[in-house]
PDB file of C-alpha atoms in Angstrom:
ATOM      1  CA  GLY A   1     -70.850 -46.114  -2.879  1.00 72.00           C
ATOM      2  CA  ILE A   2     -73.744 -45.844  -5.278  1.00 78.00           C
ATOM      3  CA  TYR A   3     -75.927 -48.774  -6.308  1.00 81.00           C
ATOM      4  CA  TYR A   4     -78.192 -48.187  -9.292  1.00 82.00           C
ATOM      5  CA  ASP A   5     -80.795 -50.738 -10.331  1.00 83.00           C
ATOM      6  CA  PHE A   6     -82.456 -49.128 -13.345  1.00 80.00           C
ATOM      7  CA  ALA A   7     -84.526 -52.196 -14.219  1.00 82.00           C
ATOM      8  CA  ASN A   8     -86.254 -52.106 -10.817  1.00 87.00           C
ATOM      9  CA  ASN A   9     -86.405 -48.297 -10.470  1.00 87.00           C
ATOM     10  CA  ARG A  10     -84.202 -47.928  -7.395  1.00 89.00           C
ATOM     11  CA  ILE A  11     -80.935 -46.403  -6.273  1.00 87.00           C
ATOM     12  CA  ARG A  12     -78.902 -46.405  -3.060  1.00 88.00           C
ATOM     13  CA  GLU A  13     -76.157 -43.958  -2.159  1.00 85.00           C
ATOM     14  CA  ASP A  14     -73.915 -44.431   0.886  1.00 84.00           C
ATOM     15  CA  GLN A  15     -72.132 -41.428   2.356  1.00 79.00           C
ATOM     16  CA  ALA A  16     -69.499 -41.496   5.084  1.00 76.00           C
ATOM     17  CA  CYS A  17     -67.137 -39.058   6.686  1.00 73.00           C
ATOM     18  CA  ILE A  18     -63.904 -41.043   6.781  1.00 68.00           C
ATOM     19  CA  LYS A  19     -61.834 -38.581   8.790  1.00 70.00           C
ATOM     20  CA  GLY A  20     -62.980 -36.141  11.440  1.00 72.00           C
ATOM     21  CA  SER A  21     -66.614 -35.079  11.724  1.00 70.00           C
ATOM     22  CA  VAL A  22     -69.155 -32.594  10.445  1.00 64.00           C
ATOM     23  CA  PRO A  23     -70.633 -30.762  13.466  1.00 66.00           C
ATOM     24  CA  GLY A  24     -74.302 -31.575  13.928  1.00 67.00           C
ATOM     25  CA  TYR A  25     -74.427 -34.333  11.286  1.00 69.00           C
ATOM     26  CA  SER A  26     -74.007 -38.059  11.291  1.00 77.00           C
ATOM     27  CA  SER A  27     -70.820 -39.627  10.006  1.00 79.00           C
ATOM     28  CA  ASN A  28     -72.620 -42.479   8.251  1.00 85.00           C
ATOM     29  CA  ILE A  29     -75.735 -41.987   6.083  1.00 86.00           C
ATOM     30  CA  SER A  30     -77.487 -43.794   3.223  1.00 88.00           C
ATOM     31  CA  GLU A  31     -80.194 -42.602   0.817  1.00 88.00           C
ATOM     32  CA  TRP A  32     -82.587 -44.755  -1.183  1.00 89.00           C
ATOM     33  CA  PHE A  33     -85.025 -44.004  -3.963  1.00 88.00           C
ATOM     34  CA  ILE A  34     -87.333 -46.986  -4.366  1.00 91.00           C
ATOM     35  CA  GLY A  35     -89.936 -46.134  -6.945  1.00 90.00           C
ATOM     36  CA  THR A  36     -91.157 -42.709  -5.863  1.00 88.00           C
ATOM     37  CA  ASP A  37     -90.252 -43.213  -2.192  1.00 89.00           C
ATOM     38  CA  TRP A  38     -87.150 -41.497  -0.830  1.00 87.00           C
ATOM     39  CA  TYR A  39     -85.539 -42.673   2.398  1.00 89.00           C
ATOM     40  CA  ILE A  40     -82.556 -41.315   4.277  1.00 87.00           C
ATOM     41  CA  VAL A  41     -81.017 -43.410   7.038  1.00 90.00           C
ATOM     42  CA  ASP A  42     -78.668 -42.206   9.746  1.00 89.00           C
ATOM     43  CA  TRP A  43     -76.821 -45.423  10.642  1.00 90.00           C
ATOM     44  CA  VAL A  44     -75.191 -43.895  13.740  1.00 88.00           C
ATOM     45  CA  ASN A  45     -78.426 -42.740  15.386  1.00 86.00           C
ATOM     46  CA  LYS A  46     -80.567 -45.465  13.760  1.00 87.00           C
ATOM     47  CA  THR A  47     -83.114 -43.014  12.383  1.00 87.00           C
ATOM     48  CA  CYS A  48     -85.021 -42.982   9.113  1.00 89.00           C
ATOM     49  CA  GLN A  49     -86.752 -40.227   7.135  1.00 87.00           C
ATOM     50  CA  HIS A  50     -89.208 -40.849   4.322  1.00 88.00           C
ATOM     51  CA  ALA A  51     -90.990 -38.858   1.631  1.00 86.00           C
ATOM     52  CA  ASP A  52     -92.955 -39.763  -1.484  1.00 84.00           C
ATOM     53  CA  PHE A  53     -92.155 -37.196  -4.168  1.00 78.00           C
ATOM     54  CA  GLY A  54     -94.079 -38.710  -7.046  1.00 82.00           C
ATOM     55  CA  PHE A  55     -90.857 -39.236  -9.034  1.00 79.00           C
ATOM     56  CA  GLY A  56     -88.007 -41.699  -8.755  1.00 79.00           C
ATOM     57  CA  PRO A  57     -84.540 -42.336 -10.129  1.00 79.00           C
ATOM     58  CA  VAL A  58     -83.815 -40.849 -13.514  1.00 73.00           C
ATOM     59  CA  ILE A  59     -82.869 -42.938 -16.548  1.00 74.00           C
ATOM     60  CA  PRO A  60     -79.149 -43.427 -17.201  1.00 70.00           C
ATOM     61  CA  GLY A  61     -77.599 -40.476 -18.977  1.00 71.00           C
ATOM     62  CA  TRP A  62     -80.680 -38.244 -18.703  1.00 71.00           C
ATOM     63  CA  PHE A  63     -78.516 -35.168 -18.230  1.00 68.00           C
ATOM     64  CA  LEU A  64     -76.638 -35.914 -21.456  1.00 73.00           C
ATOM     65  CA  VAL A  65     -79.670 -35.298 -23.676  1.00 74.00           C
ATOM     66  CA  ASN A  66     -78.781 -32.377 -25.955  1.00 79.00           C
ATOM     67  CA  ALA A  67     -75.311 -32.219 -24.392  1.00 84.00           C
ATOM     68  CA  THR A  68     -72.438 -30.599 -26.266  1.00 88.00           C
ATOM     69  CA  THR A  69     -69.290 -32.608 -27.000  1.00 88.00           C
ATOM     70  CA  MET A  70     -66.317 -30.505 -25.926  1.00 88.00           C
ATOM     71  CA  ASP A  71     -62.686 -30.609 -27.079  1.00 92.00           C
ATOM     72  CA  PRO A  72     -60.567 -33.202 -25.219  1.00 93.00           C
ATOM     73  CA  LEU A  73     -58.577 -32.013 -22.222  1.00 94.00           C
ATOM     74  CA  PHE A  74     -56.295 -33.362 -19.511  1.00 95.00           C
ATOM     75  CA  LEU A  75     -57.466 -33.707 -15.907  1.00 92.00           C
ATOM     76  CA  TYR A  76     -55.476 -34.507 -12.799  1.00 92.00           C
ATOM     77  CA  ASN A  77     -56.128 -37.966 -11.362  1.00 88.00           C
ATOM     78  CA  ARG A  78     -55.501 -37.586  -7.642  1.00 85.00           C
ATOM     79  CA  PHE A  79     -55.655 -41.348  -7.099  1.00 85.00           C
ATOM     80  CA  ASN A  80     -52.562 -42.133  -9.172  1.00 88.00           C
ATOM     81  CA  ASP A  81     -50.919 -38.664  -9.354  1.00 92.00           C
ATOM     82  CA  THR A  82     -51.103 -38.386 -13.144  1.00 93.00           C
ATOM     83  CA  TYR A  83     -52.790 -36.280 -15.794  1.00 95.00           C
ATOM     84  CA  GLU A  84     -55.109 -38.194 -18.090  1.00 93.00           C
ATOM     85  CA  LYS A  85     -56.682 -37.277 -21.390  1.00 95.00           C
ATOM     86  CA  MET A  86     -60.458 -36.967 -21.145  1.00 93.00           C
ATOM     87  CA  HIS A  87     -63.405 -36.753 -23.471  1.00 90.00           C
ATOM     88  CA  TRP A  88     -66.267 -34.768 -22.028  1.00 88.00           C
ATOM     89  CA  LEU A  89     -69.793 -33.565 -22.514  1.00 86.00           C
ATOM     90  CA  ARG A  90     -71.429 -30.435 -21.175  1.00 86.00           C
ATOM     91  CA  SER A  91     -75.107 -29.821 -20.587  1.00 83.00           C
ATOM     92  CA  SER A  92     -76.911 -26.977 -18.870  1.00 77.00           C
ATOM     93  CA  PHE A  93     -80.223 -28.644 -18.051  1.00 66.00           C
ATOM     94  CA  PHE A  94     -81.234 -27.489 -14.531  1.00 66.00           C
ATOM     95  CA  GLY A  95     -77.691 -26.317 -13.879  1.00 70.00           C
ATOM     96  CA  VAL A  96     -74.358 -27.266 -15.389  1.00 78.00           C
ATOM     97  CA  PHE A  97     -73.492 -30.937 -15.861  1.00 81.00           C
ATOM     98  CA  GLU A  98     -70.050 -31.945 -17.053  1.00 85.00           C
ATOM     99  CA  TYR A  99     -69.354 -35.632 -17.638  1.00 85.00           C
ATOM    100  CA  TYR A 100     -65.764 -36.795 -18.179  1.00 88.00           C
ATOM    101  CA  VAL A 101     -64.616 -40.195 -19.454  1.00 88.00           C
ATOM    102  CA  ARG A 102     -61.051 -41.423 -19.834  1.00 89.00           C
ATOM    103  CA  ALA A 103     -59.899 -41.329 -23.457  1.00 91.00           C
ATOM    104  CA  THR A 104     -57.992 -44.603 -23.035  1.00 90.00           C
ATOM    105  CA  ASP A 105     -61.000 -46.811 -22.195  1.00 87.00           C
ATOM    106  CA  ASN A 106     -64.107 -44.540 -22.066  1.00 84.00           C
ATOM    107  CA  LEU A 107     -64.721 -45.385 -18.402  1.00 83.00           C
ATOM    108  CA  PRO A 108     -66.432 -42.673 -16.329  1.00 83.00           C
ATOM    109  CA  PHE A 109     -63.937 -40.480 -14.467  1.00 86.00           C
ATOM    110  CA  ARG A 110     -65.610 -37.360 -13.076  1.00 86.00           C
ATOM    111  CA  LEU A 111     -69.034 -35.775 -12.898  1.00 82.00           C
ATOM    112  CA  ARG A 112     -69.777 -32.152 -12.117  1.00 81.00           C
ATOM    113  CA  MET A 113     -73.418 -31.502 -11.331  1.00 76.00           C
ATOM    114  CA  PRO A 114     -75.710 -29.123  -9.510  1.00 70.00           C
ATOM    115  CA  GLY A 115     -75.758 -29.785  -5.795  1.00 61.00           C
ATOM    116  CA  ALA A 116     -78.851 -30.045  -3.657  1.00 54.00           C
ATOM    117  CA  THR A 117     -78.344 -26.334  -3.077  1.00 46.00           C
ATOM    118  CA  SER A 118     -77.994 -25.641  -6.798  1.00 46.00           C
ATOM    119  CA  LEU A 119     -80.465 -22.795  -6.558  1.00 51.00           C
ATOM    120  CA  ALA A 120     -77.762 -21.029  -4.553  1.00 53.00           C
ATOM    121  CA  GLY A 121     -75.203 -21.750  -7.277  1.00 58.00           C
ATOM    122  CA  MET A 122     -73.351 -24.613  -5.587  1.00 60.00           C
ATOM    123  CA  THR A 123     -72.133 -27.640  -7.524  1.00 68.00           C
ATOM    124  CA  LEU A 124     -70.809 -31.075  -6.644  1.00 69.00           C
ATOM    125  CA  MET A 125     -67.677 -32.544  -8.200  1.00 74.00           C
ATOM    126  CA  THR A 126     -67.518 -36.317  -7.893  1.00 77.00           C
ATOM    127  CA  ASP A 127     -64.602 -38.492  -8.925  1.00 79.00           C
ATOM    128  CA  LEU A 128     -65.811 -41.919 -10.032  1.00 77.00           C
ATOM    129  CA  VAL A 129     -63.385 -44.520  -8.716  1.00 74.00           C
ATOM    130  CA  ASN A 130     -63.419 -48.303  -9.141  1.00 71.00           C
ATOM    131  CA  TRP A 131     -66.273 -48.066 -11.628  1.00 69.00           C
ATOM    132  CA  THR A 132     -67.900 -51.420 -12.363  1.00 68.00           C
ATOM    133  CA  THR A 133     -70.999 -52.603 -14.154  1.00 69.00           C
ATOM    134  CA  THR A 134     -71.278 -55.910 -12.338  1.00 72.00           C
ATOM    135  CA  LYS A 135     -74.294 -57.492 -10.735  1.00 75.00           C
ATOM    136  CA  VAL A 136     -75.240 -55.920  -7.435  1.00 74.00           C
ATOM    137  CA  ASP A 137     -76.222 -57.923  -4.396  1.00 81.00           C
ATOM    138  CA  MET A 138     -79.938 -57.126  -4.315  1.00 86.00           C
ATOM    139  CA  SER A 139     -79.910 -57.108  -0.507  1.00 89.00           C
ATOM    140  CA  ALA A 140     -78.160 -53.713  -0.801  1.00 88.00           C
ATOM    141  CA  PHE A 141     -81.628 -52.295  -1.508  1.00 90.00           C
ATOM    142  CA  ASN A 142     -83.164 -53.664   1.697  1.00 91.00           C
ATOM    143  CA  LEU A 143     -84.081 -50.920   4.140  1.00 92.00           C
ATOM    144  CA  PRO A 144     -83.194 -51.347   7.811  1.00 91.00           C
ATOM    145  CA  SER A 145     -86.092 -52.551   9.955  1.00 87.00           C
ATOM    146  CA  TYR A 146     -86.494 -49.190  11.695  1.00 84.00           C
ATOM    147  CA  CYS A 147     -87.580 -47.646   8.377  1.00 85.00           C
ATOM    148  CA  ASN A 148     -90.732 -49.739   8.717  1.00 81.00           C
ATOM    149  CA  SER A 149     -91.536 -48.590  12.246  1.00 70.00           C
ATOM    150  CA  SER A 150     -93.776 -45.824  13.536  1.00 68.00           C
ATOM    151  CA  ASP A 151     -90.651 -43.812  14.412  1.00 63.00           C
ATOM    152  CA  VAL A 152     -89.982 -42.871  10.773  1.00 68.00           C
ATOM    153  CA  ARG A 153     -89.960 -39.085  10.274  1.00 67.00           C
ATOM    154  CA  HIS A 154     -92.067 -38.299   7.215  1.00 63.00           C
ATOM    155  CA  THR A 155     -90.660 -35.286   5.412  1.00 58.00           C
ATOM    156  CA  ALA A 156     -93.607 -33.045   4.614  1.00 47.00           C
ATOM    157  CA  SER A 157     -92.415 -30.958   1.691  1.00 46.00           C
ATOM    158  CA  LEU A 158     -89.878 -30.593  -1.078  1.00 44.00           C
ATOM    159  CA  ALA A 159     -88.380 -27.690   0.896  1.00 44.00           C
ATOM    160  CA  ASP A 160     -87.734 -30.055   3.817  1.00 47.00           C
ATOM    161  CA  PHE A 161     -86.208 -32.545   1.384  1.00 43.00           C
ATOM    162  CA  ARG A 162     -83.901 -29.931  -0.180  1.00 42.00           C
ATOM    163  CA  GLY A 163     -82.770 -28.693   3.224  1.00 44.00           C
ATOM    164  CA  THR A 164     -82.048 -32.164   4.528  1.00 43.00           C
ATOM    165  CA  THR A 165     -80.316 -33.262   1.359  1.00 41.00           C
ATOM    166  CA  ALA A 166     -78.252 -30.095   1.111  1.00 40.00           C
ATOM    167  CA  ARG A 167     -76.879 -30.640   4.584  1.00 38.00           C
ATOM    168  CA  LEU A 168     -76.224 -34.329   4.044  1.00 37.00           C
ATOM    169  CA  LYS A 169     -74.712 -34.087   0.576  1.00 38.00           C
ATOM    170  CA  ILE A 170     -71.946 -32.001   2.101  1.00 36.00           C
ATOM    171  CA  LEU A 171     -71.052 -35.031   4.176  1.00 36.00           C
ATOM    172  CA  GLY A 172     -70.823 -37.284   1.136  1.00 37.00           C
ATOM    173  CA  TYR A 173     -68.402 -35.173  -0.847  1.00 36.00           C
ATOM    174  CA  ILE A 174     -65.952 -33.641   1.618  1.00 35.00           C
ATOM    175  CA  PRO A 175     -62.721 -35.624   1.315  1.00 36.00           C
ATOM    176  CA  GLU A 176     -61.654 -34.615   4.827  1.00 39.00           C
ATOM    177  CA  CYS A 177     -64.330 -33.554   7.289  1.00 38.00           C
ATOM    178  CA  GLN A 178     -63.722 -30.840   9.898  1.00 38.00           C
TER     179      GLN A 178
END
């Protein structure tokens, strides 16, 4: 799941491999951006990485600035085995973003975006399921205690960050792991 608290400049994203495994990677990971601090937690091995990148979560809809409204189309909804009419926007800021909303109620449906390895041309396609705009339990933004210990691995560079994220993002978006 993804928790986004724009008012307090923080975001949490949970990633899990629900079937099988990804060789060499944990099956249960969470990422936080709290202000400019990025944390990644491996829940299985109880490890934490940290970096301060000088930037934090982006404002809602930042990738839609100067986006082009495209003609409606129908997309397959794999969760209810139907085709649904969609409205969508396309932007090519730092890679291609495509944002689809259901025509019936304008709820978010799918997002295509550059992946952490976008410099290599890869993209992520994320179906947005059970979308809500309800209050979030603020304890979801609490880091585990071992993120405050001396055992935290501090990621030294953006290159380290991209490498780590590229490997871990794969885990979050594979519907069936190897």
